[in-house]
Each structure stands twice: as C-alpha cells, then as structure tokens.
Amino acid sequence: MTTKSAAAAARATVYGYPRQGRGRELKKAVEGYWKGRVSAAALHATAAELRRSNWQELAAAGVDEVPTGDFSYYDHVLDASVMVGAVPERHRAAVAADALDGYFAMARGTQDVAPLEMTKWFDTNYHYLVPELGPDSVFTADSTKQVAEVTEALALGLTPRPVLVGPVTYLLLAKPAPGVAADFDPLTLLDRLLPVYAEVLADLRAAGAAWVQLDEPALVQDRTSAELNAADRAYRVLGTLADRPKLLVASYFGRLGAALPTLAAAPVDGLALDFTESAAANLDALAAVGGLTGKRLVAGVVNGRNIWANDLEKSLATLGTLLGLADHVDVAASCSLLHVPLDAALERDVDPQILRWLSFARQKVAEVVALAKGLALGTDAITAELTANRAALASRATSPITRDPAVRARAEAVTDADARRSRPYRERTVAQRERLGLPLLPTTTIGSFPQTDELRVARADLRAGRIDTAGYEERIRAEIAEVLSFQEKTGLDVLVHGEPERNDMVQYFAEQLTGYLATQHGWVQSYGTRYVRPPILAGDISRPEPMTVRWTTYAQSLTDRPVKGMLTGPVTMLAWSFVRDDQPLGDTARQVALALRDEVDDLEAAGTSVIQVDEPALRETLPLRAADRPAYLAWATEAFRLTTGGVAPGTQIHTHMCYAEFGDIVQAIDDLDADVISLEATRSHMQVAGELASHGYPREAGPGVWDIHSPRVPSVEEAAALLRTGLEGIPAERLWVNPDCGLKTRGWAETRASLEHLVAAARTVRAELRPS
Ligand code: GLN
Ligand code: ZN
C-alpha cells in the first residue's frame, strides 16, 4: 500500500464553477447581445474576463487544477453538440452564416426555426439542450472553444483540466431528431462519435492540457448490459489512443454500481466518484474490485449541489478509507458547482449564526482545499478550519431553528389515518356533486392568470416604497376582481383568483413559513440566462398564520360559483428549494405537509369547497435509480395525502402536474387520492387520458386542451376534438376541461380568446353527450 505518497500528493480540484459572475454579468451581456445592445466582441470580452476571474479565484483559493470548458454562453451540452458537429439540419445555415448567432438559434429558436428541446439535467434543476441525432448523423470535430479556454488558462500560468461531456453520456442524453423513428437508439452512433472525441483529445493535448475530464453522469443511472458494453468499448478505444492526454472519467449524482467495475478496468488514468450521499455504495464497490491500482481517484466528498457546510471530519474519514483503495487520492466537490450559488458571504440579511452553516460555491472550494491539505499534511495543518467547522455543525445541530419541539412532536404523532381522507372517492364524489352542482365536463383553469406589467410595477413600487402595503393590496384586489368578472362572463364553472399576489409558486409560501430562509444573491442557473433563487429549507417548518385564505375568501365573496383555493404541494416545495441534509427528505416533507395541511384546513373552514394542491415537481425528483424510487414515492405521496387528508368528503381536492409523460408514476398519481387531477396533454393529443384509462384510474381528470406554452389560440373545434379523444379514455362524469398549465406567462388577449373557445368546446361536446 502506498498510503504515504498517495496522501502527500493530494490535489484539490472542482469540475465547474458558477458561470454568471458576481453581478450576473454573463446574463446581462448575453441578453444585451440578443437585443442588439452588446456587440459580439463585447460579449466575448465579458466572457473571457469572467473565466479569468473565476480561474484566478480558484487558484488563489488553492485549487491545483482549474476546470476549463465548463463555462458556457448557454449550456454545456449544447457546447458538446457544437464540439462534435451535431448541428440539426434546420440550424446549419444559421451556424454557417454566424457561429454565435447559430448557437443561440439552436438554443432559443428563431421566428422560423424551432430550438432544440430542453430538459432537466438528471435530477437537478438545471436544464440542458437535448442533442438530436439520427442514423444519418455525421460527426465532425470542432475543438475551437475547448482549445481556446485551455490556451487562456495556460496564459494565466494555471493548470487547466478541460471538462467535456463524455461520449456515452452524450449519446444517452440524445433523442431521435424530428423525422427519425422514435425507436432509433443514438448509442448505435458510438463508433462514429469516438474518432471525433479522439481528435478533440489530441487537439487538447497539443494545446497543453495534461489531463482531460470526461463526464459520464449517465452511468449512475440503471444501465443495460448493452449500455455498459458501450461504456467499456468507448474507454477501451479512447484509453488506447496513441498520444493522448491523461483521461479522468467522472461520475456524479450517485453511485456507479455496475459501471464501476467497467470503468475501474478501463485503460484510463483516473476516476472521479461521488462520495456524498452514495459514499457507502461507492466505497463498497471500490473495495469489491480490489481498489483502483495505477489510477488517480478524485473523491467528490464535498456535496456540489447542496448549500450546507461540509462535515470536514467525516470527509477526512472517508478520504482516509480511500487511501487504502487507490494509489492516488485527490479531493473535489461531488459535481460541478454550477448547481449552487456563488458566495454565501454576499448574504448580508442572513443571521450570522445561520450563515456559518451555509456553503456556496466559494465556501465549497475552501472546504475542498482544506480537505486536500488535511489529507496531504495531516489534520494539524487545518486545525483552524476543523475547529470552526465543528462549532458551526454543533450550532446547527442544537439550534432552536433546526429543532422545534412542537413541530417534531406533531410530526411524530402523525398516524396513517391523518394521511387518508375519511371516505373513499366514490362516496366523496357523491357529496361533492351535491355540494358543487357542476355540469358535465366542468371547465376550470390551473390557477394563475396573466402576470401583467401593472402587477410587476405594483410589486416594484412596493419594494421601492413608492406604495405601502395597503396600496399594494388594493391593486391586487382590483386584479382579482377583474379576473373573477372575466371568468363569470366567460362561463367557467370552477373559478380561480388568478394568483396575482404570488411572485413565484414556491417562494410565496417559503416567505411565510417559519424555518425557510430566503437569499438575496443565491442565484442558480436554471437554463440559458434564466436564474432562480431557490429558498432554503433551513429549519423545522411551521406556519405561523394563514397564507392564502384572505385572497381566496375575497375572490369567493365576488361570485356564487366555487373559487378554488390554490396551494403548492409539499413535494414541489422541496423540489424547488435547497433541502436539509441533516434529516431524511421524508421528514422534511412531512413537516412541510403539516404546515400546508393547516392552510388547507383553514381554507375549508373559511368555506372553500375546492382546493388545489399543485405538484408539478412530483416526477422530476424521482430518483435516478429504480431501486430508490419506491421509498421516494412512499414519502412523497404520503406528504400529499397528509396535506389534503383532513378535509370533509364534500370538499374537493384537486392536484395539477405539468408533463405528459407520466407512465412511470401513474400508480403514485393514483396514490395521491386527489379527487381531480389536471395534466398537460395538448401536445401529446390526450395520450394521458388513454394511459389513465389503461391504469384503471378511478377518479376525475382534466387532460389539458390548450397548450399554454405557445401564444397560439386553439380553435373551438380543436379543443372539442381533443375532448372527444379524452372521452375515449375517461367517462364524461369524470372528465374536466382545462388548459395544460397556469396562464401567468400568457398575455390577456390570447387568454381571453382561448378560454372563450375552451368553454364553447365544452358546451359543444356536452350537447353531443345529451341524449336528444
Ligand atoms: N397554480 C399554478 C399556476 O397556475 C401551477 C403552476 C405549475 O404547474 N407550474 O401557475
Ligand atoms: Zn403546470
């Protein structure tokens, strides 16, 4: 065992860093370029300056190898598509005319050409652009961007390690291009792709990169033996190239499982593994293959996607174990720091007590560097860091913020019965029919109405002190009144108040719940130039007072028709926040569910007969591996039922989800036991109705008949045709009529016309159902 030398040489590194800059310079420059206010040269200059300052910051903090190529004008998977020449046919002319404009055309589309599809990057909230491939795809190497960044970093006297999306993950993330058979498997293109990667690797080596990192996060998902064979072949080919840089194959977001023996045996020079949540599984798997001999192990011990201070002693213990399993151990964050905000020190409004529990990108780099130092020189070399870390962890563990006895006692006392409606659906529906008196095919909307400029101005005026709270609320009430009167006039059956008071469906509630923390500068890239500031589930959650009752009862006072109460569900609250790492997710979900249950109960007590609890994120937090899904779905559905389980049979519970592919969670949707579910369905032509039917879904459903992602107004006939299709799967007594999702991103003009058409379509189809 070469423990001593392995430890002595420990290096600190990361795989990527937040791109936007302290003042969100990148966002401003890119958007400015789109609007014609910033020249291409100025945009390139801003980008180069951001890269320089990031790298120098990393180097100054003690990072030995800086990542290059992780920077992107829009998305690193799109960059990979450009690197291998996978430009869709429809974008070729634009790319040929101007590389930068063509790049943005692929990302965002143009008047005439559709962009690449966008989807979630594994189970994070980052979205990438999906490569489009087909049997005729031809790859060509374009290493310009990668080589340029290596050259820039070398010129600054730094040691660059280019980070590329690995070939196997690239193909596994790809989809058949439009017009290509849906069963086309992009992985069949591997042998065509590898020579292109070989060319890029040779260019990078020639440019001066000693190491190149190939990211293969797709290998932490369940993979078939064909896929594992592809990984084996890919790294056998790349690993045996003559004259190549050293190769580090990186995995993150979970355990490698069956792919670990494959990569451990591959002729590459290093492996990066995630030792955060999947530490035990990866340690066992490493031990099972007899450790990594002759390879560099990069240990991702600092969680790169949460915002909590690392437990340095625990990480050192893991690193110590790893010294027995590899010839050379380096220290890293578990994944790119793209997924966390830049710097916790920018948060001036956070209680300093809590601030030391937090670790954003900058703090994580310091943790990685300290751990590498501790590993190389012994813990004496980092006494100060260990002492401060121990104190921060102790203060978090014992703080009244993280330990609210009342919240804990209540969560512990939850029984099965609390998470169950008192009567089964078939009895509830009778009570609800009687109470609500709705027609067949009742019409409704998903909740939000257009967020107008006036509303944004009102919010800005309030923030700037130009109006007071009373003035602001006056404007909100006026908006609600307008939304109500429009819905009555249009003839909708179940109305909404329109959500004008909400800035965001998670933040609005987070701001009112005790135990949640908001940040001022905690921006994280969602996609392209869109950044979000997820709130932080910092402590035990409770609801000091009602959050929505006022607005819902005001809206209800304006009409005789039922107005839906509108809440964001517990699973979505977790999914779009930073979650606690000091207790199981299910425990946090249960606390949030109990707080929301109070709101549901208060709405009911105030006379609300229909309450919608949105869970658009239920599917997106589905664990990457099938083996982990049942446990997730168990706590997730329990949290929803706990939120809604306290109401009387005659109170109708709705839920909403905005995706069309939900085959793998249809049982979970059933387990929510909501009386009504609205789903996105327009683009898939009501496919969900058939899927619900074949599952035997017993309750009511509203597959959407208006695609709200497009400004297009559906005609009455189109909506009616979709309803008729819906009726093939769902009987008329259980079919609702609604748009795909909320209307907050739409304008009033198309909202008016579309909802009129939707109501007319419902009437048309109702008339067809009535026996003449
Ligand atoms: N009620 C929310 C709205 O209508 C739901 C949004 C969502 O599903 N993402 O805006
Ligand atoms: Zn939606």
PDB file of C-alpha atoms and ligand atoms in Angstrom, residues 446 616 656-658 740-742, ligand 2:
ATOM      1  CA  ILE A 446     -54.949  25.842 -13.384  1.00  0.00           C
ATOM      2  CA  PRO A 616     -45.721  19.808 -10.837  1.00  0.00           C
ATOM      3  CA  HIS A 656     -52.010  19.574 -11.015  1.00  0.00           C
ATOM      4  CA  MET A 657     -48.917  18.333 -12.832  1.00  0.00           C
ATOM      5  CA  CYS A 658     -47.422  19.726 -16.000  1.00  0.00           C
ATOM      6  CA  ASP A 740     -52.369  22.477 -19.795  1.00  0.00           C
ATOM      7  CA  CYS A 741     -50.991  24.739 -17.081  1.00  0.00           C
ATOM      8  CA  GLY A 742     -51.261  28.150 -15.408  1.00  0.00           C
TER       9      GLY A 742
HETATM   10 ZN    ZN B   2     -48.453  23.237 -14.685  1.00  0.00          ZN
END
